[in-house]
Coordinates of C-alpha atoms and ligand atoms in Angstrom, one line a residue:
X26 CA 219.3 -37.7 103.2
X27 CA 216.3 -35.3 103.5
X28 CA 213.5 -36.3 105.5
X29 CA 210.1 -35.2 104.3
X30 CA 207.6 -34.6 106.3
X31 CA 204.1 -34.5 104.6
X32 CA 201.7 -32.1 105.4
X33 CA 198.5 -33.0 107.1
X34 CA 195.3 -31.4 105.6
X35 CA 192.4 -33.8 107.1
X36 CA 193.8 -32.6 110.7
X37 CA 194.9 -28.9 109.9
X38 CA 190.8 -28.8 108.3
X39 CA 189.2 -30.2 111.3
X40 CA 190.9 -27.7 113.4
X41 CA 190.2 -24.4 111.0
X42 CA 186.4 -25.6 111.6
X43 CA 186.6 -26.1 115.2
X44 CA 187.2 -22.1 114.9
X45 CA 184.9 -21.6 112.4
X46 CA 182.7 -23.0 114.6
X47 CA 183.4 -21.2 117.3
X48 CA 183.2 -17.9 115.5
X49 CA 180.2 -18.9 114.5
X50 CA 178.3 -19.9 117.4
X51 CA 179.6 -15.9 119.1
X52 CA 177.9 -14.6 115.9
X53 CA 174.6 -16.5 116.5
X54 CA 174.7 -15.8 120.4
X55 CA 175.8 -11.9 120.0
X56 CA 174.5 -11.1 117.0
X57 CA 171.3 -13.2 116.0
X58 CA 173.6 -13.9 112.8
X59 CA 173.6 -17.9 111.2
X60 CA 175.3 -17.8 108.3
X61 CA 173.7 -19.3 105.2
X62 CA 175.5 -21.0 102.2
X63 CA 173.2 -22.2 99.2
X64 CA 175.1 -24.5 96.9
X65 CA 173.8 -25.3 93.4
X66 CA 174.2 -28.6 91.7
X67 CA 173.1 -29.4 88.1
X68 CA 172.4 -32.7 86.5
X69 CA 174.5 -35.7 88.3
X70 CA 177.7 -35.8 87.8
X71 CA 178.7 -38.5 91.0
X72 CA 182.4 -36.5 92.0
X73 CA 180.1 -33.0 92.2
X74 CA 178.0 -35.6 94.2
X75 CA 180.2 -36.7 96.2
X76 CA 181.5 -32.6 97.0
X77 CA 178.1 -31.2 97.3
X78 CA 177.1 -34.3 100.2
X79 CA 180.4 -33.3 102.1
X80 CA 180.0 -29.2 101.5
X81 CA 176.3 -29.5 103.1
X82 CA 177.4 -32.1 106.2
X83 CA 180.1 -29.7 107.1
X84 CA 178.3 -26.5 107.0
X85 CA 175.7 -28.0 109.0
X86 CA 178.6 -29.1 111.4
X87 CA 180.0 -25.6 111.9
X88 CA 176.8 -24.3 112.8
X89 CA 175.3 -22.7 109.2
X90 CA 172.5 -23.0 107.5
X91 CA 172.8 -25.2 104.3
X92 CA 170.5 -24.6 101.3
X93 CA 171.1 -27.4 98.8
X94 CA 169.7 -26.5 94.7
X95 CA 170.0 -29.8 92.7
X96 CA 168.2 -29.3 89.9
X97 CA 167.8 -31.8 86.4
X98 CA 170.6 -32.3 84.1
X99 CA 168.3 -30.2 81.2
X100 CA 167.7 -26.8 83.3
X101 CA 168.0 -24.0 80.9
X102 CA 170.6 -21.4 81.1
X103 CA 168.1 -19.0 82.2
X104 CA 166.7 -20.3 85.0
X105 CA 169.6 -21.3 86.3
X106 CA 169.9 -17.5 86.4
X107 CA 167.1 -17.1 87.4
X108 CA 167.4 -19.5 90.6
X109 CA 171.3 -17.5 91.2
X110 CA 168.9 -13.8 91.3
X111 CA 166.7 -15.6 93.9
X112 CA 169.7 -16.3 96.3
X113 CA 171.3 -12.9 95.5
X114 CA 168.5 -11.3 96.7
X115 CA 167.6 -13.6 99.5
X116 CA 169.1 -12.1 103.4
X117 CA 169.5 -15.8 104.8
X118 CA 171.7 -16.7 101.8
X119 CA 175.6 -15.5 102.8
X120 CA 177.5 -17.4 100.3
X121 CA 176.4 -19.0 96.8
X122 CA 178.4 -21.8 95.3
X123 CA 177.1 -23.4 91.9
X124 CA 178.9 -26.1 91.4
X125 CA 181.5 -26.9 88.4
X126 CA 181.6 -28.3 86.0
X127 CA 178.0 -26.8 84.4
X128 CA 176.3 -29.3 81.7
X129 CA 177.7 -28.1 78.3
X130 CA 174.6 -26.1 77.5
X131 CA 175.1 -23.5 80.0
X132 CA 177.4 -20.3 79.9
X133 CA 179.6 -21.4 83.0
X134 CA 181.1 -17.7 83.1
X135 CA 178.0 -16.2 82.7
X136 CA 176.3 -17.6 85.8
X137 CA 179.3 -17.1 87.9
X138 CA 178.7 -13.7 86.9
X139 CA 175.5 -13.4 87.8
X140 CA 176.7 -14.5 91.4
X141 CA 176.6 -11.2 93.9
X142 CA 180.4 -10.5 94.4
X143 CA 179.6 -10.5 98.5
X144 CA 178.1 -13.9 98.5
X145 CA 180.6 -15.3 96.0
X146 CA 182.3 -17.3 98.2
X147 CA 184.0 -19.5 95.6
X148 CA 185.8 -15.9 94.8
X149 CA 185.4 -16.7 90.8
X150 CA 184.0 -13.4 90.1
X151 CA 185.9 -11.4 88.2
X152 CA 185.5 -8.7 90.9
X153 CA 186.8 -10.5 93.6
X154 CA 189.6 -11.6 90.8
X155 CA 190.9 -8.0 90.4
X156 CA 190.5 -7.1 94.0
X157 CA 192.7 -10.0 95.2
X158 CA 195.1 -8.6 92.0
X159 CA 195.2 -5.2 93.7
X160 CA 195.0 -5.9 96.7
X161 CA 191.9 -5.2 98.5
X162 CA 189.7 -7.4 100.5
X163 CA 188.7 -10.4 98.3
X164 CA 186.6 -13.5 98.5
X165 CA 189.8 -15.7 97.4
X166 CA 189.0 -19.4 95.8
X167 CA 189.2 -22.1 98.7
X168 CA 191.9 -23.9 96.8
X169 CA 194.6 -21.6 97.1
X170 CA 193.3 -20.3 100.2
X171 CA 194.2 -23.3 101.7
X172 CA 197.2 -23.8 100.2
X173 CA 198.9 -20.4 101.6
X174 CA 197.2 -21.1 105.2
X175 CA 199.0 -24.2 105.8
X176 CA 202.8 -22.4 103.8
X177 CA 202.3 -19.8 106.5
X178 CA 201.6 -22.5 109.4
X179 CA 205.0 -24.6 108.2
X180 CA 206.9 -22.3 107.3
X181 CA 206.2 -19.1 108.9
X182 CA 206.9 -15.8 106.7
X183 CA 207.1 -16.7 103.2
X184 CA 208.8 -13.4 102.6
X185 CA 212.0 -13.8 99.1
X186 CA 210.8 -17.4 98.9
X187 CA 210.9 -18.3 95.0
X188 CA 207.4 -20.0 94.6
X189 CA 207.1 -21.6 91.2
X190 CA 203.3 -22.8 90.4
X191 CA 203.1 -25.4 87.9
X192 CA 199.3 -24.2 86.5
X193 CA 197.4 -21.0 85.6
X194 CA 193.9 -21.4 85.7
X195 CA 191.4 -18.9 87.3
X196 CA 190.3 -21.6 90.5
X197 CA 194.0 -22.7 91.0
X198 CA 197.0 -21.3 89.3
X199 CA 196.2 -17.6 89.3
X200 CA 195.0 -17.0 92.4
X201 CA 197.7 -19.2 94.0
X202 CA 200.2 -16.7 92.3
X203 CA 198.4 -13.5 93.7
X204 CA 198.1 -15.1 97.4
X205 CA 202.3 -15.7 97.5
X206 CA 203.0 -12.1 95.3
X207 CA 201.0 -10.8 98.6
X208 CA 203.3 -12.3 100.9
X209 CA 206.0 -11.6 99.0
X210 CA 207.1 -14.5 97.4
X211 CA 209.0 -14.3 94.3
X212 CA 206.7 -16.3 91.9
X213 CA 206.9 -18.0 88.6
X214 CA 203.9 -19.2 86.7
X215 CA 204.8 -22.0 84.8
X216 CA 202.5 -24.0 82.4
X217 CA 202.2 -26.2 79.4
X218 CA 204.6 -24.2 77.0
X219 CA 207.0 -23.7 80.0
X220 CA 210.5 -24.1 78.3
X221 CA 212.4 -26.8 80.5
X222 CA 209.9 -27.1 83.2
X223 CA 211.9 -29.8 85.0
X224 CA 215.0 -26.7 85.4
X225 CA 212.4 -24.1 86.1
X226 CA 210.4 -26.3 89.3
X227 CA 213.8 -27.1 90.7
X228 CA 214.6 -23.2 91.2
X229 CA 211.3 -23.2 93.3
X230 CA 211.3 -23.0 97.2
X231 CA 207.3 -23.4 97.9
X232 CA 206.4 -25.5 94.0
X233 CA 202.6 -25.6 93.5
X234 CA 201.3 -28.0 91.1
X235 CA 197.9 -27.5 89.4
X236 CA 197.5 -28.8 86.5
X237 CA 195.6 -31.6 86.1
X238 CA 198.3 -34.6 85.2
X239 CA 198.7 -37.6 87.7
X240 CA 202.3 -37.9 89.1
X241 CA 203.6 -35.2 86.2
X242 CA 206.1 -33.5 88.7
X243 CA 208.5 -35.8 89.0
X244 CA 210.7 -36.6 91.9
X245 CA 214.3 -34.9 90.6
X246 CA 211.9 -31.6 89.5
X247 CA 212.1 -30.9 93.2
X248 CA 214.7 -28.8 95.1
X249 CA 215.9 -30.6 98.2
X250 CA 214.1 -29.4 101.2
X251 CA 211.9 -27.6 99.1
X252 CA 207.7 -27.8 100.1
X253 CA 205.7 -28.7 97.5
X254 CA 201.6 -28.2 97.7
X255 CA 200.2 -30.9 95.7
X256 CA 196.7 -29.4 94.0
X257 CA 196.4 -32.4 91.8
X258 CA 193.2 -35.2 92.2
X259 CA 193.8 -37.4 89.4
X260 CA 191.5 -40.9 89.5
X261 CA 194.4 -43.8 87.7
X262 CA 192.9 -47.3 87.1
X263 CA 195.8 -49.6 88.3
X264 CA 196.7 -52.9 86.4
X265 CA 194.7 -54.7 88.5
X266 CA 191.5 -53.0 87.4
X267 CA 191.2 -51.1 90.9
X268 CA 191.2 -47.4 91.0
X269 CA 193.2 -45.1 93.2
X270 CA 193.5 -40.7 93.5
X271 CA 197.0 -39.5 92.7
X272 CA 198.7 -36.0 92.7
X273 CA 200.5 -34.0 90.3
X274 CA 203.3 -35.2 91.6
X275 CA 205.1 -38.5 92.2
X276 CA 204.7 -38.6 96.0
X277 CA 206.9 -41.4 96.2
X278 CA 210.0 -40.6 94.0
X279 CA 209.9 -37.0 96.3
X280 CA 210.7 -38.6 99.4
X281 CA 213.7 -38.1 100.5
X282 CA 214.4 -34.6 98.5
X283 CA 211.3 -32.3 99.6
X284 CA 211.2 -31.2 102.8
X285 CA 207.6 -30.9 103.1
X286 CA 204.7 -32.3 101.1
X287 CA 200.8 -32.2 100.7
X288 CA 200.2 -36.4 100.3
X289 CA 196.6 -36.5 98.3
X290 CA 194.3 -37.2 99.0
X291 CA 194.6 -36.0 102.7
X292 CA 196.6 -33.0 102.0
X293 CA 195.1 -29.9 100.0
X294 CA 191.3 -31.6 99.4
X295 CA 190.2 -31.5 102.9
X296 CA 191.3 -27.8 103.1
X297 CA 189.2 -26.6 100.3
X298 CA 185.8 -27.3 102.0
X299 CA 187.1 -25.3 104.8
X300 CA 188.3 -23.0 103.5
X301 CA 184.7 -22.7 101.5
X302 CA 183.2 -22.3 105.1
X303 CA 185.7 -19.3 106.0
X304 CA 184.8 -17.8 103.5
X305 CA 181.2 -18.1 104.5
X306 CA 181.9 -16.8 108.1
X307 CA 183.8 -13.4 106.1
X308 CA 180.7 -13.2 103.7
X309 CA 178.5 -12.8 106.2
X310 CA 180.3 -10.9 108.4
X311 CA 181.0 -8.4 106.1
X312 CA 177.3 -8.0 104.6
X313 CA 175.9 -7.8 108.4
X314 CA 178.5 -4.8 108.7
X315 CA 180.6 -6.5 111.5
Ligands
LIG5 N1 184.1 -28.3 91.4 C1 185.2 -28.9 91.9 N2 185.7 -28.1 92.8 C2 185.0 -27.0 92.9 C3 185.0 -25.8 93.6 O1 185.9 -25.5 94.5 N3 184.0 -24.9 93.4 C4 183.0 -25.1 92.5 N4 182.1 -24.2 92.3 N5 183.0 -26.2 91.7 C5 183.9 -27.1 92.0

């Protein structure tokens, strides 16, 4: 019998920003540099709430400056753009995160486009896209980000590992797949249409699921010892009325058979804020020149 360990995000988080902090306080000391992240929330939507409170408490925490936008439910398309040229253009601004999803009124692609590629510290640009596809330096969505730092911490070089991610949209799934190509991970993206996804997920040594469906991995999907990153935040009403957050996967049918395993929430979550404020640090490094 396998013992699986599961990973802990909430601790492996707190330390990445006690060293974002740290960086960040040498940057303000040496170099008169506070970086500045602006995030942008429209109408109110309570989860995007709920982010955008916990985004602007921890930036504040490591040290940035937080510029909070929340602006009416009704804002027009254009100045929304408008208010996304103002922060491009404005030197205290780093990073630039309007927050998803956008009332259905608004072209969600063509604000994130309008984002500056250096301050687009979600990395949904399709700049920063192709540059993490070929390989140059990239701002690289939080999500994933997160989800390779901890592989490598556990696990060390990921190097012939068969990575199968369940998912392939442009926040998650995608990205994920780039970030384990570039450590050379053998990778499958499965999805939807995915003939016999049950056979495909138990080939996979690292499985990432991302796609949206509480407890859809099931427990003999897994290979035993494999790790599996669980991406999934899925809110179930129980039968008693109560509500609880539950992965992609069935956490419980995988004990016992993976040997590692992000437990939501407290696994992957807590790393995409993080991750949001690494990217931060790297934005404004890089437009500073350093
Ligand atoms: N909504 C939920 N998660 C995210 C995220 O990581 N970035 C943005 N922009 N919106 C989100």
């Amino acid at each position: 019998m396998i013992e699986t360990k599961p990973i802990d995000g909430k601790a492996f988080a707190a330390g990445l920003r006690g060293r974002i902090a740290e960086e960040v306080a040498v940057l303000t000391r040496d170099h008169g540099l506070k970086p500045g992240l602006a995030v942008v929330l429209v109408g109110e939507d309570p989860a995007s709430q709920v982010y955008v409170r916990n985004k602007a408490a921890q930036t504040v925490e490591v040290g940035m400056a937080s510029f909070e936008h929340k602006l009416p439910v009704e804002t027009s398309e254009a100045d929304l753009l408008a208010l996304v040229h103002k922060l491009n253009a404005d030197p205290a601004v780093h990073g630039i995160l309007v927050q998803l999803p956008l009332p259905a009124h608004v072209d969600s692609m063509k604000v994130l486009s309008a984002i500056e590629p250096a301050k687009d510290v979600d990395g949904f640009h399709v700049v920063n896209a192709g540059r993490l596809a070929v390989g140059l330096d990239a701002l690289v969505p939080c999500t994933p980000l997160g989800s390779v730092m901890m592989l490598k911490h556990y696990l060390g070089n990921l190097s012939g590992l068969h990575a199968v991610v369940v998912g392939r949209s442009n926040i998650v799934g995608k990205p994920a797949a780039q970030l384990l190509l570039r450590e050379d991970c053998t990778v499958t993206i499965a999805h939807s249409r995915t003939r016999d996804l049950p056979a495909v997920c138990r080939q996979a040594d690292i499985l990432v699921a991302a796609v949206g469906r509480p407890e859809m991995v099931r427990g003999d999907w897994i290979k035993p010892g494999a790790t599996v990153i669980d991406v999934g935040i899925n809110r179930i009403t129980k039968p008693d009325g109560k509500t609880r957050l539950v992965g992609d996967v069935a956490y419980e049918e995988a004990q016992g058979i993976a040997g590692l395993i992000t437990p939501v929430p407290g696994g992957v979550g807590p790393m995409t804020i993080a991750c949001l404020l690494q990217n931060t640090l790297t934005a404004a490094r890089r437009q500073a020149g350093l």
